[in-house]
Short mmCIF file of C-alpha atoms in Angstrom, two decimals:
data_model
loop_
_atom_site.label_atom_id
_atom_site.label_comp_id
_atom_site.label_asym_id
_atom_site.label_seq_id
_atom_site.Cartn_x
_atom_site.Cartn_y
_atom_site.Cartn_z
CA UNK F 12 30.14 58.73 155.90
CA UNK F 13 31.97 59.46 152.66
CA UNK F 14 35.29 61.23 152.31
CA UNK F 15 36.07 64.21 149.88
CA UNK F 16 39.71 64.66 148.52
CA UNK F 17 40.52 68.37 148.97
CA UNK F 18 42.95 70.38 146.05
CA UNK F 19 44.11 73.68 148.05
CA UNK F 20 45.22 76.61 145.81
CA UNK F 21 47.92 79.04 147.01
CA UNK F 22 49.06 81.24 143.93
CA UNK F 23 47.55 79.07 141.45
CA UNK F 24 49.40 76.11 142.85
CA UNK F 25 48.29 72.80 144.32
CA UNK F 26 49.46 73.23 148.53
CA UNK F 27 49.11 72.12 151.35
CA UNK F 28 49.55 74.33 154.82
CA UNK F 29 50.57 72.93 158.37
CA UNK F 30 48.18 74.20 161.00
CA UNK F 31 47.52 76.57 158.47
CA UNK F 32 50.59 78.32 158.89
CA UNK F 33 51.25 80.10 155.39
CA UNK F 34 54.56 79.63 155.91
CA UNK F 35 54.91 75.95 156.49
CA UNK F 36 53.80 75.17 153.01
CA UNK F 37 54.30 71.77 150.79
CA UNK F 38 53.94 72.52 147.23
CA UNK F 39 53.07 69.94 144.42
CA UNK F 40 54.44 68.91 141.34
CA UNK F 41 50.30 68.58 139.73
CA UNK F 42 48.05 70.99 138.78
CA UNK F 43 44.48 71.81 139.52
CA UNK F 44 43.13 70.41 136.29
CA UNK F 45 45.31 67.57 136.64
CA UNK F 46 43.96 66.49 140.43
CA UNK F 47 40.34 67.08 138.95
CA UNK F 48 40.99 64.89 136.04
CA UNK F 49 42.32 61.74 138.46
CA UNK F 50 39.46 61.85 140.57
CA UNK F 51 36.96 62.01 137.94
CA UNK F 52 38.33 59.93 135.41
CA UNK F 53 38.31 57.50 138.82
CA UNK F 54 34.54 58.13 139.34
CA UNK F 55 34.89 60.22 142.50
CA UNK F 56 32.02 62.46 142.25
CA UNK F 57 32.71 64.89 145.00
CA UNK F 58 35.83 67.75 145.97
CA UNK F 59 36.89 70.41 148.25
CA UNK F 60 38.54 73.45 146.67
CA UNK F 61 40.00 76.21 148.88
CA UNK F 62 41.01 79.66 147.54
CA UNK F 63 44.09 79.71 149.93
CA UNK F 64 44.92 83.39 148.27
CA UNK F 65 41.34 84.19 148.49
CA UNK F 66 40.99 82.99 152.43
CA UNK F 67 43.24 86.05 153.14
CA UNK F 68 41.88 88.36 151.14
CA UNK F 69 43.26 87.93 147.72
CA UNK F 70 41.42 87.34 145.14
CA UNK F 71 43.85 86.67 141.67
CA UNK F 72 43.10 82.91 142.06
CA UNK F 73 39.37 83.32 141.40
CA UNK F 74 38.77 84.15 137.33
CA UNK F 75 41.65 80.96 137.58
CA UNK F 76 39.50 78.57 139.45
CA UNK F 77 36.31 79.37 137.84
CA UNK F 78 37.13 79.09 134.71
CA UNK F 79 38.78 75.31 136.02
CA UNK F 80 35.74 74.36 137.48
CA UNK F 81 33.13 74.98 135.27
CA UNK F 82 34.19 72.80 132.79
CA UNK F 83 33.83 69.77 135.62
CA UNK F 84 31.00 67.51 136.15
CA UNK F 85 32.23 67.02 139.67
CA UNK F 86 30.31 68.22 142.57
CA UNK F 87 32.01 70.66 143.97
CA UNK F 88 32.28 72.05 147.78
CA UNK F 89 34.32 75.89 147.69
CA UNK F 90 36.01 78.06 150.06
CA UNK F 91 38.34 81.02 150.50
CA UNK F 92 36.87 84.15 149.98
CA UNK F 93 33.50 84.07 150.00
CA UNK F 94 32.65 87.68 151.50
CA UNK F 95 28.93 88.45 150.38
CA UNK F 96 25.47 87.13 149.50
CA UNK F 97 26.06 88.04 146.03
CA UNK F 98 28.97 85.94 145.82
CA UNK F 99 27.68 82.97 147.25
CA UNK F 100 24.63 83.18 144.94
CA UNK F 101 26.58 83.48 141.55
CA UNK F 102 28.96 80.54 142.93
CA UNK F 103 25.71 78.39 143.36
CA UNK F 104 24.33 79.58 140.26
CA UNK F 105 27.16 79.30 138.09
CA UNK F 106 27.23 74.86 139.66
CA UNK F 107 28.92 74.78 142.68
CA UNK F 108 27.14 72.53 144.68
CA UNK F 109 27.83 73.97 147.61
CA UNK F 110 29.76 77.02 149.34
CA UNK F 111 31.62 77.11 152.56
CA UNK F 112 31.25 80.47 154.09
CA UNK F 113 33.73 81.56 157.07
CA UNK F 114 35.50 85.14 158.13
CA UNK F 115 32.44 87.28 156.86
CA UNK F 116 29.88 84.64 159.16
CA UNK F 117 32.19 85.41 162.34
CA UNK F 118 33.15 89.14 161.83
CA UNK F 119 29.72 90.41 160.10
CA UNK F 120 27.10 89.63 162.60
CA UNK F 121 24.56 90.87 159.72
CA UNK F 122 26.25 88.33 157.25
CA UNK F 123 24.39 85.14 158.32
CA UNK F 124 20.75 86.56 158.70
CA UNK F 125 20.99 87.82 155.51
CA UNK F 126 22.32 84.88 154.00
CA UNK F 127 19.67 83.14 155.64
CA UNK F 128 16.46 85.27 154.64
CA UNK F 129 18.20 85.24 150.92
CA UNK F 130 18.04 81.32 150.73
CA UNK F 131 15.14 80.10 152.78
CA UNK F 132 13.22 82.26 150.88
CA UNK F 133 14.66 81.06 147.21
CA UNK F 134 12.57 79.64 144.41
CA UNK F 135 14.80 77.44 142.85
CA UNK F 136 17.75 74.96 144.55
CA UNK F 137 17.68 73.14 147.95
CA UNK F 138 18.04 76.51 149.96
CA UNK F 139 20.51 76.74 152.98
CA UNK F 140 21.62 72.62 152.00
CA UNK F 141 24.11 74.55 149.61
CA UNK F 142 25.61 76.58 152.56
CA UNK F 143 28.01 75.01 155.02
CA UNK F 144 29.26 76.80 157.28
CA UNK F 145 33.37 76.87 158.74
CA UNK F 146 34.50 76.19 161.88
CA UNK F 147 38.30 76.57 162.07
CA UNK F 148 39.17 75.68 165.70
CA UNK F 149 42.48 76.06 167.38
CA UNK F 150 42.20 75.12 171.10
CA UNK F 151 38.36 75.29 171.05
CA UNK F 152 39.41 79.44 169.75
CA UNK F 153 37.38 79.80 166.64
CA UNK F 154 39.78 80.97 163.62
CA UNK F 155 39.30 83.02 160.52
CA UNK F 156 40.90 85.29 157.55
CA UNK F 157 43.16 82.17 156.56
CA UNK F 158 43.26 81.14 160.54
CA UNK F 159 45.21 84.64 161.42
CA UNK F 160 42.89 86.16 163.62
CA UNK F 161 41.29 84.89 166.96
CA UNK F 162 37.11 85.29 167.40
CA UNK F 163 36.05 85.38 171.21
CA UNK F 164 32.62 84.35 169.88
CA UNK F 165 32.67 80.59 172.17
CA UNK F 166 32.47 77.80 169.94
CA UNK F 167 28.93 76.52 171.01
CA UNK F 168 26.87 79.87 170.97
CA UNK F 169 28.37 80.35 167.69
CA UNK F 170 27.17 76.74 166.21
CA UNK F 171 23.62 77.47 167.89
CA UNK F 172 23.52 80.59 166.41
CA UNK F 173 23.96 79.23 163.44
CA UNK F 174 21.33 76.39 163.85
CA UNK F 175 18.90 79.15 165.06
CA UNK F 176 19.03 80.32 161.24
CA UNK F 177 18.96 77.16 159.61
CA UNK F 178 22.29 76.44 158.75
CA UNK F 179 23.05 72.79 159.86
CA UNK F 180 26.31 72.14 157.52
CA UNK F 181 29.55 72.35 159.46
CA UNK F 182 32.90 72.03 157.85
CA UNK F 183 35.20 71.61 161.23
CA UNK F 184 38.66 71.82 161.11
CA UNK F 185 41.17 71.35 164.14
CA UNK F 186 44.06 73.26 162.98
CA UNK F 187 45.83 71.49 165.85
CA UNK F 188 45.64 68.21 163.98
CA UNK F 189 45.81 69.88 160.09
CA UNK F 190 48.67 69.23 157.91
CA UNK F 191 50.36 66.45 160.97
CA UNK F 192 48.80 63.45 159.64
CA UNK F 193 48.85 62.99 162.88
CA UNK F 194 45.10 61.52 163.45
CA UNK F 195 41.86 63.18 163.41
CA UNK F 196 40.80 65.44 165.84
CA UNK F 197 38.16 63.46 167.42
CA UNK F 198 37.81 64.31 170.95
CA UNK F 199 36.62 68.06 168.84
CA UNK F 200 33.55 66.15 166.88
CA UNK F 201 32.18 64.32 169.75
CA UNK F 202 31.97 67.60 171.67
CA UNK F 203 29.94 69.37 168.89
CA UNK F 204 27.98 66.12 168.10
CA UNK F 205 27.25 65.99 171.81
CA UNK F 206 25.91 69.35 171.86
CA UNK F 207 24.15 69.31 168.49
CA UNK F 208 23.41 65.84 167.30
CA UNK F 209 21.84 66.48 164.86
CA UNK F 210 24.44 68.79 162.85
CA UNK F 211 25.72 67.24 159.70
CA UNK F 212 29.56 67.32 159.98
CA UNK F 213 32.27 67.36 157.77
CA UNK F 214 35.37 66.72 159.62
CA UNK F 215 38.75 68.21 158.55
CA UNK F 216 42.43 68.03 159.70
CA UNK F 217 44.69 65.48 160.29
CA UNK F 218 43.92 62.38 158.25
CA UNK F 219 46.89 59.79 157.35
CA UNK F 220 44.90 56.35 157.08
CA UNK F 221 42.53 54.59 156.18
CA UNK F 222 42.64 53.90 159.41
CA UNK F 223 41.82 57.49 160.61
CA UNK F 224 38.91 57.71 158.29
CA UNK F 225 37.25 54.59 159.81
CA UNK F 226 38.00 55.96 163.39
CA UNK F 227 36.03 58.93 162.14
CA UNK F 228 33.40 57.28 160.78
CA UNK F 229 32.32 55.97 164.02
CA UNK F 230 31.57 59.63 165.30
CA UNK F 231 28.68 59.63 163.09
CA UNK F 232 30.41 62.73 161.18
CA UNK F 233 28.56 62.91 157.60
CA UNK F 234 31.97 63.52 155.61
CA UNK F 235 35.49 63.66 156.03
CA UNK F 236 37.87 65.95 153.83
CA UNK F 237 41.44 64.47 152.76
CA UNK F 238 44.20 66.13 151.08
CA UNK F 239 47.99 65.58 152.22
CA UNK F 240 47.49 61.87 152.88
CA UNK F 241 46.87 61.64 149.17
CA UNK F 242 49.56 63.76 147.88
CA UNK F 243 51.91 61.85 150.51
CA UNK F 244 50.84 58.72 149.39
CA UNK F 245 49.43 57.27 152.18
CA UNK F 246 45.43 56.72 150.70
CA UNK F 247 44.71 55.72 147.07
CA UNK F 248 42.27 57.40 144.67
CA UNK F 249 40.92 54.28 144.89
CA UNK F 250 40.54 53.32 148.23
CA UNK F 251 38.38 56.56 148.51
CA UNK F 252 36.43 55.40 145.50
CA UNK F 253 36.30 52.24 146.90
CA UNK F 254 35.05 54.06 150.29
CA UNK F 255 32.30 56.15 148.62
CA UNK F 256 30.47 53.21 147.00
CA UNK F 257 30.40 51.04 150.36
CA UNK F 258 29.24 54.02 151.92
CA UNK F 259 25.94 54.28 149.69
CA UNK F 260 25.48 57.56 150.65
CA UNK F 261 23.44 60.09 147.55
CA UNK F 262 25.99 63.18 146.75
#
């Protein structure tokens, strides 16, 4: 398992949200290019970059953020906003290594099979590896459009249906847990690793210590995101670094 510090951008601003309540948000004093520059310069070779603005529907971040990240070497996993095949394909071939897709895979039932025939079927890059798919989960109630809205898709049909069409990336997030640093919401992973076990899962939410990460780690989870414990303080740049080469897992 490696971890993957996450930068979330609300209004061109570094943030963080509690239980992704827009309204319960912690603004920093760094920027973007700033948080990208500490981790790189510190060899971390992966991070997590949310559109907060663009989760909801707003899209002034983007020309912003692109511009930011294409001047990185860093591998980069992106979210918020992500509403069409087209999108996702210029995102992936612009560099982004891969892109998390979420409200328009739970409200377009047409969004995923498409997405699917477009990459299985592509020449070039490592087809639906680049896709990971979002699973925002509030009480085992799958979340969307910046966690506002409710699905009454059930949380199990919707990862099979996913599986069914290839896509085996999951980005899970208990919003119960996110923005606490409260712990990780474990009891959540075992439940989808017990029904899929072979899903590769990137936990989310929660995370405060070191600690946490290696309680994580023993769920056989493939990543774990963490954002506020860094900004708070509470893991290093380096103990992640640190982390990531023990791990020897290949980016």
């Amino acid at each position: 398992m490696y971890i993957i510090p996450a930068i979330d951008i609300l209004d061109k601003k570094v943030v963080r949200l509690r239980e992704g309540n827009y309204e319960q948000a912690t603004f920093y004093d760094v920027t973007l290019e700033e948080m990208i520059e500490r981790y790189q310069s510190n060899g971390t070779e992966f991070v997590h970059i949310i559109d907060l603005n663009g989760a909801k529907g707003d899209f002034s971040n983007q020309e912003y953020l692109f511009d930011i990240i294409r001047k990185t070497e860093m591998k980069v996993q992106y979210g918020g906003g992500v509403r069409s095949i087209e999108k996702v394909k210029e995102l992936i071939d612009a560099g982004i290594h891969r892109v998390i897709v979420g409200t328009q895979a739970i409200t377009n039932p047409e969004f995923l099979p498409e997405l699917s025939r477009a990459f299985t079927h592509r020449e070039t890059g490592s087809g639906t590896d680049q896709i990971v798919v979002a699973i925002d989960v509030l009480d085992e109630v799958i979340k969307y459009s910046g966690w506002m809205e409710s699905s009454p898709i059930k949380l199990m049909d919707y990862v099979d249906t996913c599986l069914n069409l290839g896509f085996f990336r999951f980005l899970c997030t208990d919003i119960n847990k996110d923005g606490k640093l409260g712990g990780a919401g474990v009891e959540l992973y075992q439940k989808l690793l017990d029904h899929s076990p072979f899903i590769k899962l990137i936990a989310s939410g929660g995370i405060s210590s070191m600690d946490d990460i290696r309680a994580v780690q023993q769920y056989k989870v493939e990543a774990c995101v963490v954002g506020k414990a860094i900004y708070e303080g509470h893991i290093s740049i380096d103990e992640i670094k640190d982390w990531n080469l023990k791990s020897l897992i290949s980016f």
